[in-house]
Coordinates of C-alpha atoms in Angstrom, one line a residue:
W1 CA -5.8 -2.0 9.5
R2 CA -4.2 -5.1 11.1
L3 CA -2.5 -3.1 13.9
V4 CA -4.4 -0.8 16.3
P5 CA -2.1 1.6 18.3
S6 CA -5.1 2.5 20.5
D7 CA -5.1 -1.0 21.9
R8 CA -3.9 -0.6 25.5
A9 CA -2.1 -4.0 25.2
R10 CA 0.3 -2.5 22.6
N11 CA 2.9 0.1 22.8
N12 CA 2.1 3.6 21.6
I13 CA 4.5 3.3 18.7
T14 CA 4.0 0.3 16.4
V15 CA 6.8 -0.7 14.0
V16 CA 5.8 -2.3 10.7
M17 CA 8.5 -3.7 8.5
G18 CA 8.7 -5.3 5.1
F19 CA 11.5 -6.6 3.0
M20 CA 12.4 -6.2 -0.7
P21 CA 12.3 -9.4 -2.8
S22 CA 16.1 -9.2 -3.1
W23 CA 16.4 -9.5 0.7
W24 CA 14.3 -12.7 0.7
E25 CA 16.3 -14.2 -2.1
H26 CA 19.6 -13.2 -0.5
E27 CA 18.7 -14.5 3.0
Y28 CA 16.6 -17.6 2.2
G29 CA 16.6 -18.2 -1.6
I30 CA 12.9 -17.3 -1.9
K31 CA 12.1 -15.7 -5.3
F32 CA 9.2 -13.5 -6.2
G33 CA 8.7 -14.4 -9.8
R34 CA 5.7 -15.5 -11.9
N35 CA 5.0 -18.6 -9.7
F36 CA 4.7 -16.5 -6.5
H37 CA 2.3 -14.1 -8.0
L38 CA 0.1 -16.4 -10.2
D39 CA 0.4 -20.0 -8.7
R40 CA -2.0 -20.1 -5.8
K41 CA -0.4 -23.1 -4.0
F42 CA 3.1 -21.9 -4.5
H43 CA 2.0 -18.5 -3.3
V44 CA 0.5 -19.7 -0.1
D45 CA 3.3 -22.2 0.6
S46 CA 5.8 -19.3 0.2
L47 CA 3.8 -17.1 2.6
V48 CA 3.6 -19.8 5.3
R49 CA 7.4 -20.4 5.1
M50 CA 8.2 -16.6 5.1
E51 CA 5.9 -16.1 8.1
Q52 CA 7.6 -18.8 10.1
L53 CA 11.1 -17.5 9.1
L54 CA 10.2 -14.0 10.4
L55 CA 8.8 -15.5 13.6
D56 CA 11.9 -17.5 14.2
R57 CA 14.2 -14.6 13.5
F58 CA 12.3 -11.6 15.1
G59 CA 9.5 -13.1 17.1
D60 CA 11.1 -12.0 20.4
L61 CA 10.9 -8.3 19.5
P62 CA 8.4 -6.1 21.3
D63 CA 5.0 -6.0 19.6
F64 CA 6.3 -7.9 16.7
S65 CA 3.6 -8.7 14.2
H66 CA 3.9 -10.8 11.1
G67 CA 0.5 -10.0 9.6
E68 CA -2.0 -12.7 8.7
D69 CA -2.0 -16.4 9.6
Y70 CA -1.7 -17.9 6.1
S71 CA -1.6 -21.5 7.3
G72 CA -5.2 -22.1 6.3
G73 CA -4.2 -21.9 2.7
C74 CA -6.7 -19.2 1.7
A75 CA -4.6 -16.2 0.8
F76 CA -3.6 -13.8 -2.0
E77 CA -1.2 -11.4 -0.4
R78 CA 0.0 -9.0 -3.1
M79 CA -0.7 -11.5 -6.0
W80 CA -0.1 -9.5 -9.2
G81 CA 1.6 -6.8 -7.1
D82 CA 1.0 -3.2 -8.2
A83 CA 0.3 -4.4 -11.7
L84 CA -3.1 -5.7 -10.7
I85 CA -5.4 -2.9 -11.9
P86 CA -3.2 -1.9 -14.9
A87 CA -3.6 -5.6 -16.0
L88 CA -7.3 -5.2 -16.0
F89 CA -6.9 -2.5 -18.6
G90 CA -4.7 -4.6 -20.8
C91 CA -1.2 -3.5 -19.7
E92 CA 1.5 -6.1 -20.4
V93 CA 2.9 -7.4 -17.1
S94 CA 6.5 -8.7 -16.5
F95 CA 7.0 -10.9 -13.5
D96 CA 10.8 -11.5 -14.0
G97 CA 12.3 -8.1 -13.5
P98 CA 15.4 -7.6 -11.2
S99 CA 13.3 -5.9 -8.5
G100 CA 11.2 -9.1 -8.0
H101 CA 8.0 -7.0 -8.3
P102 CA 5.5 -7.4 -11.1
Y103 CA 5.9 -4.5 -13.5
A104 CA 3.1 -3.1 -15.7
Y105 CA 4.3 -1.5 -18.9
E106 CA 2.6 1.7 -19.9
L107 CA -0.3 1.3 -22.3
G108 CA 0.4 4.7 -24.0
L109 CA -3.2 5.4 -24.9
D110 CA -3.5 8.1 -27.6
D111 CA -6.3 10.8 -27.6
S112 CA -8.8 8.6 -29.4
R113 CA -8.3 5.6 -27.2
V114 CA -8.6 7.8 -24.1
Q115 CA -11.9 9.0 -25.4
G116 CA -13.1 5.4 -25.8
L117 CA -11.8 4.3 -22.4
T118 CA -14.3 2.4 -20.4
I119 CA -14.4 0.2 -17.2
P120 CA -13.1 -3.3 -18.0
D121 CA -15.4 -6.3 -17.7
I122 CA -14.2 -7.0 -14.2
E123 CA -16.4 -10.0 -13.4
S124 CA -15.2 -12.2 -16.2
H125 CA -11.7 -10.8 -16.6
P126 CA -8.9 -13.5 -16.5
V127 CA -7.1 -11.5 -13.7
T128 CA -10.3 -11.7 -11.6
Q129 CA -10.7 -15.4 -12.3
S130 CA -7.1 -16.0 -11.2
L131 CA -7.9 -14.5 -7.8
R132 CA -11.5 -15.6 -7.2
P133 CA -12.0 -17.9 -4.2
R134 CA -12.2 -21.6 -5.1
G135 CA -14.2 -24.1 -3.0
D136 CA -16.0 -23.8 0.3
R137 CA -12.9 -23.2 2.4
E138 CA -11.7 -20.2 0.4
A139 CA -15.3 -18.9 0.2
L140 CA -15.1 -18.4 4.0
G141 CA -12.7 -15.5 3.5
M142 CA -9.5 -14.8 1.6
K143 CA -6.6 -13.4 3.6
G144 CA -4.1 -10.8 2.7
E145 CA -4.2 -7.5 0.7
L146 CA -3.9 -6.9 -3.0
G147 CA -2.1 -4.0 -4.7
F148 CA -5.1 -1.9 -5.7
E149 CA -2.8 1.1 -6.3
G150 CA -4.5 4.5 -6.8
V151 CA -6.1 6.8 -9.3
I152 CA -3.1 8.8 -10.3
N153 CA -0.8 5.8 -10.4
V154 CA -3.0 3.7 -12.7
A155 CA -3.9 6.7 -14.9
Y156 CA -0.2 7.3 -15.5
K157 CA 0.2 3.6 -16.6
L158 CA -2.6 4.1 -19.1
R159 CA -1.6 7.5 -20.6
G160 CA 2.1 7.9 -19.7
Q161 CA 3.7 11.3 -19.3
Q162 CA 1.0 12.9 -21.6
L163 CA -1.3 12.6 -18.5
F164 CA 0.5 15.6 -16.9
V165 CA 0.1 17.6 -20.2
D166 CA -3.6 16.7 -20.2
M167 CA -4.0 18.0 -16.7
V168 CA -2.8 21.4 -17.9
D169 CA -4.0 21.6 -21.5
A170 CA -6.9 19.2 -21.6
P171 CA -8.2 18.7 -18.0
E172 CA -11.5 17.1 -19.2
R173 CA -9.5 14.4 -21.0
A174 CA -7.5 13.8 -17.8
R175 CA -10.7 13.8 -15.8
H176 CA -12.2 11.1 -18.0
I177 CA -9.2 8.8 -17.4
F178 CA -9.4 9.5 -13.6
E179 CA -13.2 8.8 -13.6
V180 CA -12.8 5.4 -15.4
V181 CA -9.9 4.4 -13.2
W182 CA -11.7 5.4 -10.0
K183 CA -14.8 3.4 -10.9
T184 CA -12.7 0.4 -11.8
I185 CA -10.7 0.5 -8.6
D186 CA -13.9 1.0 -6.5
E187 CA -15.8 -1.8 -8.1
F188 CA -12.8 -4.2 -7.9
V189 CA -12.1 -3.4 -4.3
R190 CA -15.7 -3.8 -3.2
M191 CA -15.8 -7.2 -5.0
V192 CA -12.7 -8.4 -3.2
R193 CA -14.0 -7.2 0.2
T194 CA -17.0 -9.5 -0.3
W195 CA -14.6 -12.4 -0.9
Q196 CA -12.7 -11.6 2.3
D197 CA -15.7 -10.9 4.5
P198 CA -18.7 -12.8 3.1
L199 CA -20.6 -12.5 6.4
V200 CA -19.9 -8.7 6.5
D201 CA -18.5 -8.9 10.0
R202 CA -15.9 -6.2 9.6
P203 CA -15.8 -2.6 8.4
T204 CA -15.0 -2.1 4.7
Y205 CA -11.7 -0.4 4.1
F206 CA -9.4 0.9 1.4
V207 CA -6.1 2.8 1.2
N208 CA -5.7 4.9 -2.0
C209 CA -2.1 5.0 -3.2
N210 CA -1.1 8.6 -4.1
C211 CA 2.5 7.8 -4.9
M212 CA 2.8 10.3 -7.7
V213 CA 0.8 13.2 -6.2
N214 CA 4.1 14.9 -5.1
M215 CA 4.7 15.5 -8.9
L216 CA 1.7 17.8 -8.9
S217 CA 1.1 21.1 -7.2
P218 CA -1.2 21.2 -4.2
Q219 CA -3.6 23.2 -6.3
M220 CA -3.7 20.5 -9.1
Y221 CA -4.3 17.8 -6.5
E222 CA -7.1 19.7 -4.9
E223 CA -8.8 20.7 -8.2
Q224 CA -8.3 17.4 -10.1
L225 CA -7.8 14.5 -7.7
L226 CA -9.1 15.3 -4.2
E227 CA -12.6 14.6 -5.4
F228 CA -11.8 10.9 -6.0
D229 CA -10.2 10.5 -2.5
K230 CA -13.4 12.1 -1.1
R231 CA -15.5 9.6 -3.1
F232 CA -13.5 6.6 -1.8
A233 CA -14.0 8.0 1.8
Q234 CA -17.8 7.9 1.2
Q235 CA -17.6 4.3 -0.2
F236 CA -15.6 2.7 2.6
E237 CA -16.1 2.8 6.3
L238 CA -12.3 3.1 6.8
F239 CA -10.4 5.1 4.2
G240 CA -6.8 6.1 4.1
I241 CA -4.1 7.6 1.9
H242 CA -0.6 6.2 1.1
T243 CA 1.8 8.9 0.1
C244 CA 4.9 6.8 -0.7
N245 CA 7.3 8.4 1.7
W246 CA 7.2 12.0 0.6
T247 CA 6.7 15.1 2.7
V248 CA 3.0 15.5 3.0
D249 CA 2.9 19.1 4.3
P250 CA 1.9 21.0 1.0
Y251 CA -1.2 18.8 0.6
L252 CA -2.4 18.6 4.2
D253 CA -4.9 21.5 3.9
S254 CA -6.5 19.7 1.0
I255 CA -6.5 16.3 2.6
K256 CA -8.2 17.8 5.6
Q257 CA -11.3 18.1 3.6
I258 CA -11.7 14.3 3.6
Q259 CA -14.1 13.4 6.4
D260 CA -12.9 10.9 9.1
L261 CA -9.6 10.0 7.5
A262 CA -8.5 6.7 9.1
Y263 CA -5.0 6.3 7.8
L264 CA -2.3 8.6 6.5
D265 CA 1.4 7.8 6.0
M266 CA 4.2 10.3 5.2
G267 CA 7.9 10.9 5.0
A268 CA 10.0 11.5 8.1
D269 CA 10.4 15.2 7.4
S270 CA 6.7 15.9 7.4
N271 CA 5.3 18.4 10.0
L272 CA 3.7 16.0 12.5
E273 CA 2.6 19.0 14.7
K274 CA 0.4 20.2 11.8
V275 CA -0.8 16.6 11.1
H276 CA -2.0 16.3 14.7
E277 CA -3.6 19.8 14.6
L278 CA -5.6 18.9 11.4
F279 CA -6.3 15.3 12.3
P280 CA -6.6 15.0 16.1
R281 CA -8.1 11.5 15.9
L282 CA -5.5 10.1 13.5
Y283 CA -2.6 7.8 14.4
P284 CA -0.1 8.9 11.7
A285 CA 2.4 6.6 10.0
V286 CA 5.9 7.7 9.3
F287 CA 8.3 6.1 6.9
L288 CA 12.0 5.7 7.5
H289 CA 13.6 5.6 4.0
P290 CA 15.2 2.1 3.6
E291 CA 18.5 3.4 2.2
E292 CA 18.8 5.9 5.0
F293 CA 17.9 3.3 7.6
R294 CA 20.5 0.9 6.2
S295 CA 23.2 3.6 6.5
L296 CA 22.5 4.4 10.2
S297 CA 24.1 2.8 13.1
P298 CA 21.9 1.1 15.7
E299 CA 22.6 4.0 18.0
D300 CA 21.5 6.5 15.5
I301 CA 18.4 4.5 14.7
T302 CA 17.5 4.5 18.3
K303 CA 17.8 8.3 18.3
E304 CA 15.7 8.7 15.1
V305 CA 12.9 6.4 16.2
T306 CA 12.8 8.0 19.6
R307 CA 12.5 11.4 17.9
I308 CA 9.7 10.3 15.6
G309 CA 8.0 8.5 18.5
K310 CA 7.9 11.7 20.6
A311 CA 6.4 13.6 17.7
L312 CA 3.9 10.9 16.9
G313 CA 2.6 10.3 20.4
K314 CA 0.7 7.2 19.0
G315 CA 1.2 5.8 15.6
Y316 CA 3.4 3.8 13.3
V317 CA 7.0 3.7 12.2
L318 CA 7.2 2.1 8.8
L319 CA 10.3 0.2 7.8
S320 CA 9.2 -0.7 4.2
D321 CA 11.3 -2.2 1.4
L322 CA 14.2 -3.0 3.6
E323 CA 17.1 -4.1 1.4
V324 CA 20.0 -6.5 1.4
G325 CA 22.6 -5.2 3.9
T326 CA 20.2 -4.2 6.5
S327 CA 21.3 -5.9 9.7
D328 CA 19.2 -7.5 12.4
N329 CA 20.8 -5.2 14.9
Q330 CA 19.5 -2.2 13.1
I331 CA 16.0 -3.7 13.0
R332 CA 16.1 -4.6 16.7
A333 CA 17.2 -1.1 17.6
A334 CA 14.1 0.3 15.9
Y335 CA 11.7 -2.1 17.7
E336 CA 13.3 -1.6 21.0
A337 CA 13.3 2.2 20.7
A338 CA 9.6 2.2 19.7
A339 CA 8.8 0.1 22.7
C340 CA 10.3 2.7 25.0
S341 CA 8.6 5.7 23.3

């Protein structure tokens, strides 16, 4: 929501990039361990430094955007990572894995514990207290975005692989998990939005992460999970879906049932013609897989971004999770091709 392709001052195709923690450590010695995710001052100081490093290195690129201005000291960009909501349910979280991302271990709830699963005490939870604004300055609005994850992703952390068995053999049990997770995410996100926008000056927004939906048939998604996406769309003025770089085609007819979808990302092999047909007001976002991107020459990147740009018309090219070994020339080729699209 920070970039608006319909803004006439911007190019039609907006590139958004992000780097893996290993890239930051390799290039600048910045580590994404426990301190980055839990120590507020260390977190903000790191963000400010990272922001300036990106500006110095890539600030001359067309339409380059580095996100929020963190210099005011009020930020919680990805604190707790994707482990945030699982931690509310009691999942053990490791902050020291080789990926640099917090990792929530599966809770492995058995049938009886699933039956007793309820919404956590969000207001007084230690995770909430670690994020809550402190003092008058922070109360004016926290910057950044948290890893709220999504219904299917969190449900899997709670139940494990047995969740997929439940969806076939005990759908009411799976539905109970989904229901509790949905209510927890919804309540937590709306609480955080009041921290970020205490004067209610901006539209409320949320992107549900459906990273694991491609492990389900389109029918299972429509019958067991689409309802929760529809509910999110009713709760927030701007609602979107993150698909985690898979081909979205089999699910498009179901997703079309969501009113006024404001964001949808997808893999590069998705049928953009059909996306435009079903969502004429949407500016789609297309991922370039980081390993594939790293393997392409700048010339091939120019061709691929140009191809995607023509199919998009207006929208985003997402260079997420860029890894060590990705060259500046490759990144520059992507931005320059997008500017010409």
